[in-house]
Amino acid sequence: MEKVLELINEDLQKVEEKFENRLSSRVPLITKVAKHLVMGGGKRFRPSLLLLSARLCGYRGEDHISLAGVVEFIHTATLLHDDVIDNAEVRRGSASANTLWGNEASVLVGDFLFSRSFAMMVEVGDLKILQTLASATTALAEGETMELVKTADLSITEEENMELIINKTAILISAAARIGAILGKAPLEVEEALANYGLQVGIAFQLVDDCLDYIGERETLGKEIGSDLKEGKITLPLIHTLRQCTAYEKKEIQEVVLGDEFSYDGLRKVLSFIDRYKGIEYTFAKAQRCIDEGKKSLWTLPPSPEREALFEMADYVVKRKV
Ligand code: FPP
Ligand code: MG
């Protein structure tokens, strides 16, 4: 990601300083838990998109730093809540906050980060940006609830999975790209092009996440492998497999998903079916099409180092191992 870092390294440092300043609370437990996750080695994917998009649109102020902080705080708040929902033990290579401090503290510190992010966006005071972030966070909660409703439902369709992915992941990533355009007072076509780029890249991001949950390496990924299956999340590699497999194989998958005890033998069995029906290849191919589509929306913009860096970020999404 050299092109990306070359352009926004300095801004990213300022974003890190912003985190440090805005994480503090008069309640020491909040600062401790929030720092554990925010400073715990995230990829800063959403802030980077926002910073690049703002640069691409010629923005020259300082609000992009705060807003990059805002999107990362919102993302971190959702991870704190998500790890409680998913009973996750590991996040970013360390014990998750819920493992270290319990579910109650995780939910509350998530609430704190979420509220702090609202304070920060109000300080910027742009109504259109507030609207963008308000609808993105509503979508996040809706997407996560859709996922909850579909837990262990083997009849979930690819379309339903897509709707869920768009809401729980892609809309916030799209909002990050759109906010850069709003800051730079870009014409509506440019704003929409960047928002669509973010949406497509965001869909691909989650599709790759769902593949890595099956085929990633625990150490590199910094979280458990097989946790989607363990939690009854039926993601695209398995949806594709369920569409193709025999009734007997489907019954075997059902036993693993609905069984009381999760076992690595069960995971291995499901993986062998996913392998047989090329569920991972199918999902990666779909992610690649989204990446191509996202890059295509930027073709109408004049060539620039920022546009190149956004292409590089899109390519990174399908290449990443972490
Ligand atoms: C990670 O998905 C989770 C999300 C992208 C969204 C989580 C959203 C919420 C908990 C609700 C909204 C909350 C607020 C504060 C607005 P994953 O479980 O597939 O990824 P993982 O493998 O990294 O855990
Ligand atoms: Mg999770």
Short mmCIF file of C-alpha atoms and ligand atoms in Angstrom, two decimals:
data_model
loop_
_atom_site.label_atom_id
_atom_site.label_comp_id
_atom_site.label_asym_id
_atom_site.label_seq_id
_atom_site.Cartn_x
_atom_site.Cartn_y
_atom_site.Cartn_z
CA MET A 1 0.00 0.00 0.00
CA GLU A 2 2.91 2.36 -0.70
CA LYS A 3 0.89 4.80 -2.81
CA VAL A 4 -1.71 5.12 -0.09
CA LEU A 5 0.77 5.67 2.73
CA GLU A 6 2.84 8.12 0.73
CA LEU A 7 -0.19 10.37 0.41
CA ILE A 8 -1.82 10.13 3.81
CA ASN A 9 0.88 9.06 6.25
CA GLU A 10 1.03 12.47 7.88
CA ASP A 11 -2.75 12.70 8.16
CA LEU A 12 -2.92 9.20 9.60
CA GLN A 13 -0.46 10.25 12.33
CA LYS A 14 -2.78 13.13 13.18
CA VAL A 15 -5.71 10.73 13.31
CA GLU A 16 -3.77 8.58 15.81
CA GLU A 17 -3.19 11.71 17.94
CA LYS A 18 -6.89 12.48 17.73
CA PHE A 19 -7.67 8.98 19.05
CA GLU A 20 -5.34 9.53 21.98
CA ASN A 21 -7.04 12.86 22.83
CA ARG A 22 -10.61 11.77 22.40
CA LEU A 23 -10.44 8.38 24.09
CA SER A 24 -10.03 9.75 27.55
CA SER A 25 -12.88 9.68 30.01
CA ARG A 26 -13.14 10.58 33.68
CA VAL A 27 -14.02 6.90 34.19
CA PRO A 28 -10.67 5.06 34.01
CA LEU A 29 -12.24 1.72 32.94
CA ILE A 30 -13.62 3.38 29.79
CA THR A 31 -10.23 4.76 28.77
CA LYS A 32 -8.57 1.39 29.43
CA VAL A 33 -11.05 -0.72 27.45
CA ALA A 34 -11.38 1.79 24.60
CA LYS A 35 -7.60 2.11 24.23
CA HIS A 36 -7.19 -1.66 24.23
CA LEU A 37 -9.18 -1.96 21.02
CA VAL A 38 -8.65 1.38 19.27
CA MET A 39 -4.86 1.22 19.76
CA GLY A 40 -4.80 -2.55 19.25
CA GLY A 41 -3.64 -2.60 15.64
CA GLY A 42 -6.63 -1.99 13.38
CA LYS A 43 -6.04 -1.60 9.63
CA ARG A 44 -7.49 1.98 9.65
CA PHE A 45 -9.21 1.09 6.40
CA ARG A 46 -12.22 3.42 6.85
CA PRO A 47 -10.18 6.46 7.99
CA SER A 48 -7.77 5.96 5.08
CA LEU A 49 -10.62 5.97 2.57
CA LEU A 50 -12.05 9.15 4.05
CA LEU A 51 -8.67 10.91 4.02
CA LEU A 52 -7.95 9.90 0.42
CA SER A 53 -11.39 10.86 -0.79
CA ALA A 54 -11.09 14.30 0.89
CA ARG A 55 -7.69 14.84 -0.75
CA LEU A 56 -8.99 13.70 -4.11
CA CYS A 57 -11.75 16.31 -3.85
CA GLY A 58 -9.27 19.07 -3.01
CA TYR A 59 -10.22 19.53 0.64
CA ARG A 60 -7.75 21.74 2.48
CA GLY A 61 -9.08 22.06 6.06
CA GLU A 62 -8.58 19.94 9.21
CA ASP A 63 -12.04 18.41 9.69
CA HIS A 64 -11.09 15.28 7.73
CA ILE A 65 -8.87 14.28 10.70
CA SER A 66 -11.78 14.42 13.17
CA LEU A 67 -14.12 12.66 10.76
CA ALA A 68 -11.58 9.91 10.09
CA GLY A 69 -11.53 9.51 13.88
CA VAL A 70 -15.33 9.42 13.92
CA VAL A 71 -15.63 6.55 11.42
CA GLU A 72 -12.99 4.53 13.28
CA PHE A 73 -14.72 5.15 16.63
CA ILE A 74 -18.05 4.02 15.18
CA HIS A 75 -16.39 0.95 13.68
CA THR A 76 -14.70 0.14 17.01
CA ALA A 77 -17.98 0.60 18.91
CA THR A 78 -19.65 -1.91 16.62
CA LEU A 79 -16.77 -4.38 17.08
CA LEU A 80 -17.11 -4.16 20.86
CA HIS A 81 -20.80 -4.95 20.54
CA ASP A 82 -20.26 -7.54 17.82
CA ASP A 83 -17.75 -9.50 19.91
CA VAL A 84 -20.33 -9.74 22.70
CA ILE A 85 -22.98 -10.92 20.22
CA ASP A 86 -20.56 -13.43 18.62
CA ASN A 87 -18.97 -14.58 21.91
CA ALA A 88 -15.60 -13.82 20.28
CA GLU A 89 -12.53 -14.62 22.37
CA VAL A 90 -9.87 -12.99 20.20
CA ARG A 91 -9.75 -9.72 18.26
CA ARG A 92 -6.78 -8.09 16.56
CA GLY A 93 -4.47 -10.79 17.90
CA SER A 94 -5.29 -10.17 21.57
CA ALA A 95 -7.94 -11.34 23.96
CA SER A 96 -11.17 -9.53 23.09
CA ALA A 97 -12.52 -6.84 25.44
CA ASN A 98 -15.42 -9.10 26.46
CA THR A 99 -12.94 -11.82 27.46
CA LEU A 100 -10.82 -9.37 29.48
CA TRP A 101 -13.49 -7.14 31.05
CA GLY A 102 -16.80 -8.93 30.47
CA ASN A 103 -19.84 -8.29 28.30
CA GLU A 104 -21.22 -5.44 30.37
CA ALA A 105 -18.06 -3.33 30.11
CA SER A 106 -17.77 -4.06 26.38
CA VAL A 107 -21.32 -2.93 25.65
CA LEU A 108 -20.94 0.21 27.75
CA VAL A 109 -17.57 1.22 26.30
CA GLY A 110 -19.04 0.62 22.84
CA ASP A 111 -21.80 3.05 23.81
CA PHE A 112 -19.18 5.53 25.00
CA LEU A 113 -17.25 5.39 21.70
CA PHE A 114 -20.47 5.72 19.76
CA SER A 115 -21.54 8.77 21.79
CA ARG A 116 -18.07 10.33 21.61
CA SER A 117 -18.17 9.94 17.84
CA PHE A 118 -21.44 11.93 17.81
CA ALA A 119 -19.84 14.70 19.88
CA MET A 120 -16.97 14.83 17.38
CA MET A 121 -19.21 15.00 14.31
CA VAL A 122 -21.35 17.72 15.88
CA GLU A 123 -18.16 19.76 16.42
CA VAL A 124 -17.59 19.63 12.66
CA GLY A 125 -21.21 20.73 12.28
CA ASP A 126 -21.96 19.74 8.69
CA LEU A 127 -25.59 18.63 8.45
CA LYS A 128 -25.11 16.54 5.32
CA ILE A 129 -22.25 14.63 6.96
CA LEU A 130 -24.39 14.12 10.06
CA GLN A 131 -27.19 12.73 7.88
CA THR A 132 -24.76 10.40 6.11
CA LEU A 133 -23.42 9.04 9.39
CA ALA A 134 -26.85 8.79 11.01
CA SER A 135 -28.17 6.64 8.17
CA ALA A 136 -24.96 4.56 8.10
CA THR A 137 -25.22 3.73 11.81
CA THR A 138 -28.92 2.91 11.46
CA ALA A 139 -28.03 0.55 8.60
CA LEU A 140 -25.32 -1.05 10.76
CA ALA A 141 -27.78 -1.89 13.52
CA GLU A 142 -30.30 -3.16 10.94
CA GLY A 143 -27.70 -5.31 9.18
CA GLU A 144 -26.50 -6.86 12.41
CA THR A 145 -30.13 -7.59 13.41
CA MET A 146 -30.84 -9.16 10.00
CA GLU A 147 -27.88 -11.42 10.64
CA LEU A 148 -29.23 -12.34 14.07
CA VAL A 149 -32.63 -13.21 12.62
CA LYS A 150 -30.98 -15.44 10.00
CA THR A 151 -28.80 -17.31 12.50
CA ALA A 152 -28.63 -21.03 11.67
CA ASP A 153 -31.16 -20.55 8.85
CA LEU A 154 -29.88 -22.79 6.06
CA SER A 155 -32.49 -21.44 3.66
CA ILE A 156 -30.94 -17.94 3.60
CA THR A 157 -30.54 -16.81 -0.01
CA GLU A 158 -27.60 -15.07 -1.68
CA GLU A 159 -29.80 -11.95 -2.09
CA GLU A 160 -30.64 -11.88 1.62
CA ASN A 161 -26.96 -12.34 2.46
CA MET A 162 -26.11 -9.46 0.14
CA GLU A 163 -28.64 -7.15 1.80
CA LEU A 164 -27.20 -8.04 5.18
CA ILE A 165 -23.60 -7.41 4.06
CA ILE A 166 -24.48 -4.07 2.49
CA ASN A 167 -26.06 -2.89 5.73
CA LYS A 168 -23.67 -4.26 8.32
CA THR A 169 -20.44 -3.41 6.50
CA ALA A 170 -20.62 -1.67 3.13
CA ILE A 171 -22.72 1.37 4.02
CA LEU A 172 -20.25 2.68 6.63
CA ILE A 173 -17.34 2.20 4.20
CA SER A 174 -19.37 4.00 1.53
CA ALA A 175 -20.13 6.80 4.02
CA ALA A 176 -16.39 7.23 4.68
CA ALA A 177 -15.73 7.76 0.96
CA ARG A 178 -18.77 10.04 0.57
CA ILE A 179 -17.77 12.24 3.53
CA GLY A 180 -14.44 13.05 1.87
CA ALA A 181 -16.39 14.25 -1.18
CA ILE A 182 -18.79 16.31 0.94
CA LEU A 183 -15.85 17.97 2.72
CA GLY A 184 -14.25 18.81 -0.62
CA LYS A 185 -17.58 20.23 -1.90
CA ALA A 186 -17.37 17.90 -4.88
CA PRO A 187 -20.15 17.92 -7.48
CA LEU A 188 -22.90 15.37 -6.83
CA GLU A 189 -21.66 13.01 -9.59
CA VAL A 190 -18.24 12.82 -7.95
CA GLU A 191 -19.79 12.28 -4.52
CA GLU A 192 -21.95 9.46 -5.92
CA ALA A 193 -19.00 7.92 -7.75
CA LEU A 194 -16.97 7.83 -4.53
CA ALA A 195 -19.94 6.54 -2.52
CA ASN A 196 -20.49 3.71 -5.02
CA TYR A 197 -16.78 2.91 -4.99
CA GLY A 198 -17.00 2.64 -1.17
CA LEU A 199 -20.13 0.51 -1.34
CA GLN A 200 -18.64 -1.99 -3.80
CA VAL A 201 -15.32 -2.15 -1.97
CA GLY A 202 -17.26 -2.59 1.29
CA ILE A 203 -19.25 -5.54 -0.09
CA ALA A 204 -16.02 -7.14 -1.30
CA PHE A 205 -14.42 -6.48 2.10
CA GLN A 206 -17.12 -8.48 3.92
CA LEU A 207 -17.15 -11.28 1.30
CA VAL A 208 -13.39 -11.70 1.76
CA ASP A 209 -13.87 -11.58 5.54
CA ASP A 210 -16.36 -14.44 5.20
CA CYS A 211 -13.84 -16.47 3.16
CA LEU A 212 -11.00 -15.77 5.60
CA ASP A 213 -13.20 -17.04 8.40
CA TYR A 214 -12.90 -20.45 6.71
CA ILE A 215 -9.45 -20.37 5.14
CA GLY A 216 -7.45 -17.68 6.98
CA GLU A 217 -4.64 -18.22 9.46
CA ARG A 218 -5.49 -17.51 13.06
CA GLU A 219 -2.15 -15.79 13.79
CA THR A 220 -2.22 -13.52 10.76
CA LEU A 221 -5.92 -12.77 11.00
CA GLY A 222 -5.82 -12.11 14.75
CA LYS A 223 -9.15 -13.86 15.32
CA GLU A 224 -10.53 -17.40 15.50
CA ILE A 225 -11.11 -19.40 12.31
CA GLY A 226 -14.48 -21.12 11.90
CA SER A 227 -16.27 -18.73 14.21
CA ASP A 228 -19.02 -17.95 11.68
CA LEU A 229 -20.04 -21.60 11.53
CA LYS A 230 -19.74 -21.89 15.29
CA GLU A 231 -22.13 -18.96 15.70
CA GLY A 232 -24.53 -20.28 13.05
CA LYS A 233 -23.69 -17.56 10.49
CA ILE A 234 -24.44 -18.91 7.04
CA THR A 235 -22.18 -16.88 4.76
CA LEU A 236 -21.77 -17.00 0.97
CA PRO A 237 -19.20 -19.86 0.72
CA LEU A 238 -21.72 -22.08 2.53
CA ILE A 239 -24.83 -20.63 0.82
CA HIS A 240 -23.27 -21.48 -2.54
CA THR A 241 -22.40 -24.99 -1.30
CA LEU A 242 -25.91 -25.58 0.06
CA ARG A 243 -27.35 -24.69 -3.35
CA GLN A 244 -25.30 -27.38 -5.07
CA CYS A 245 -24.90 -30.22 -2.61
CA THR A 246 -26.95 -33.41 -2.28
CA ALA A 247 -29.79 -33.78 0.21
CA TYR A 248 -27.60 -36.10 2.27
CA GLU A 249 -24.71 -33.60 2.37
CA LYS A 250 -27.16 -30.86 3.34
CA LYS A 251 -28.34 -33.00 6.25
CA GLU A 252 -24.74 -33.44 7.38
CA ILE A 253 -24.16 -29.67 7.24
CA GLN A 254 -27.38 -29.14 9.16
CA GLU A 255 -26.19 -31.46 11.92
CA VAL A 256 -23.00 -29.43 12.31
CA VAL A 257 -24.82 -26.07 12.31
CA LEU A 258 -27.62 -27.16 14.65
CA GLY A 259 -25.54 -29.47 16.86
CA ASP A 260 -25.17 -28.56 20.53
CA GLU A 261 -21.39 -28.74 20.61
CA PHE A 262 -19.19 -27.11 17.98
CA SER A 263 -16.31 -29.37 16.93
CA TYR A 264 -13.32 -28.99 14.63
CA ASP A 265 -14.35 -32.29 13.00
CA GLY A 266 -17.66 -30.66 12.12
CA LEU A 267 -15.86 -27.61 10.74
CA ARG A 268 -13.54 -29.83 8.69
CA LYS A 269 -16.51 -31.71 7.27
CA VAL A 270 -18.28 -28.50 6.23
CA LEU A 271 -15.01 -27.20 4.76
CA SER A 272 -14.66 -30.35 2.66
CA PHE A 273 -18.11 -29.69 1.14
CA ILE A 274 -17.27 -26.02 0.57
CA ASP A 275 -14.13 -27.23 -1.13
CA ARG A 276 -16.02 -29.74 -3.28
CA TYR A 277 -18.52 -27.13 -4.50
CA LYS A 278 -15.96 -24.31 -4.77
CA GLY A 279 -17.72 -22.01 -2.31
CA ILE A 280 -14.56 -20.01 -1.60
CA GLU A 281 -13.75 -19.54 -5.30
CA TYR A 282 -17.33 -18.46 -5.99
CA THR A 283 -17.24 -15.89 -3.17
CA PHE A 284 -13.83 -14.52 -4.17
CA ALA A 285 -15.00 -14.20 -7.79
CA LYS A 286 -18.01 -12.19 -6.61
CA ALA A 287 -15.74 -10.00 -4.44
CA GLN A 288 -13.48 -9.41 -7.44
CA ARG A 289 -16.47 -8.31 -9.55
CA CYS A 290 -17.41 -5.79 -6.85
CA ILE A 291 -13.83 -4.49 -6.80
CA ASP A 292 -13.88 -4.09 -10.60
CA GLU A 293 -17.24 -2.32 -10.40
CA GLY A 294 -16.00 -0.03 -7.60
CA LYS A 295 -12.87 0.92 -9.54
CA LYS A 296 -14.97 1.50 -12.63
CA SER A 297 -17.00 4.19 -10.84
CA LEU A 298 -13.79 6.20 -10.45
CA TRP A 299 -12.90 6.04 -14.15
CA THR A 300 -14.93 9.18 -14.82
CA LEU A 301 -12.64 11.15 -12.47
CA PRO A 302 -9.43 12.68 -13.85
CA PRO A 303 -6.31 10.58 -13.17
CA SER A 304 -4.50 11.60 -9.97
CA PRO A 305 -2.23 10.02 -7.34
CA GLU A 306 -5.28 9.90 -5.03
CA ARG A 307 -7.31 7.97 -7.59
CA GLU A 308 -4.39 5.54 -8.01
CA ALA A 309 -4.22 5.09 -4.25
CA LEU A 310 -7.96 4.32 -4.14
CA PHE A 311 -7.43 1.68 -6.85
CA GLU A 312 -4.62 0.25 -4.73
CA MET A 313 -6.89 0.10 -1.67
CA ALA A 314 -9.56 -1.70 -3.68
CA ASP A 315 -7.04 -4.30 -4.87
CA TYR A 316 -5.76 -4.75 -1.33
CA VAL A 317 -9.23 -5.86 -0.20
CA VAL A 318 -9.11 -9.06 -2.25
CA LYS A 319 -5.40 -9.70 -1.66
CA ARG A 320 -5.40 -9.20 2.09
CA LYS A 321 -4.74 -12.01 4.55
CA VAL A 322 -5.65 -9.91 7.56
C1 FPP B 1 -18.51 -7.47 12.22
O1 FPP B 1 -18.96 -8.53 11.46
C2 FPP B 1 -19.66 -6.57 12.60
C3 FPP B 1 -20.09 -5.50 11.90
C4 FPP B 1 -19.42 -5.08 10.66
C5 FPP B 1 -21.26 -4.67 12.34
C6 FPP B 1 -21.62 -4.73 13.80
C7 FPP B 1 -22.82 -3.88 14.14
C8 FPP B 1 -23.42 -3.81 15.35
C9 FPP B 1 -22.91 -4.60 16.50
C10 FPP B 1 -24.65 -2.98 15.58
C11 FPP B 1 -24.47 -1.49 15.55
C12 FPP B 1 -23.86 -0.88 16.71
C13 FPP B 1 -23.70 0.49 16.88
C14 FPP B 1 -22.92 1.04 18.01
C15 FPP B 1 -24.30 1.45 15.91
P1 FPP B 1 -18.36 -10.00 11.60
O2 FPP B 1 -18.81 -10.59 12.89
O3 FPP B 1 -18.70 -10.73 10.36
O4 FPP B 1 -16.80 -9.71 11.60
P2 FPP B 1 -15.68 -10.26 12.57
O5 FPP B 1 -15.33 -11.61 12.04
O6 FPP B 1 -14.53 -9.29 12.43
O7 FPP B 1 -16.24 -10.31 13.95
MG MG B 2 -17.97 -10.95 14.71
#
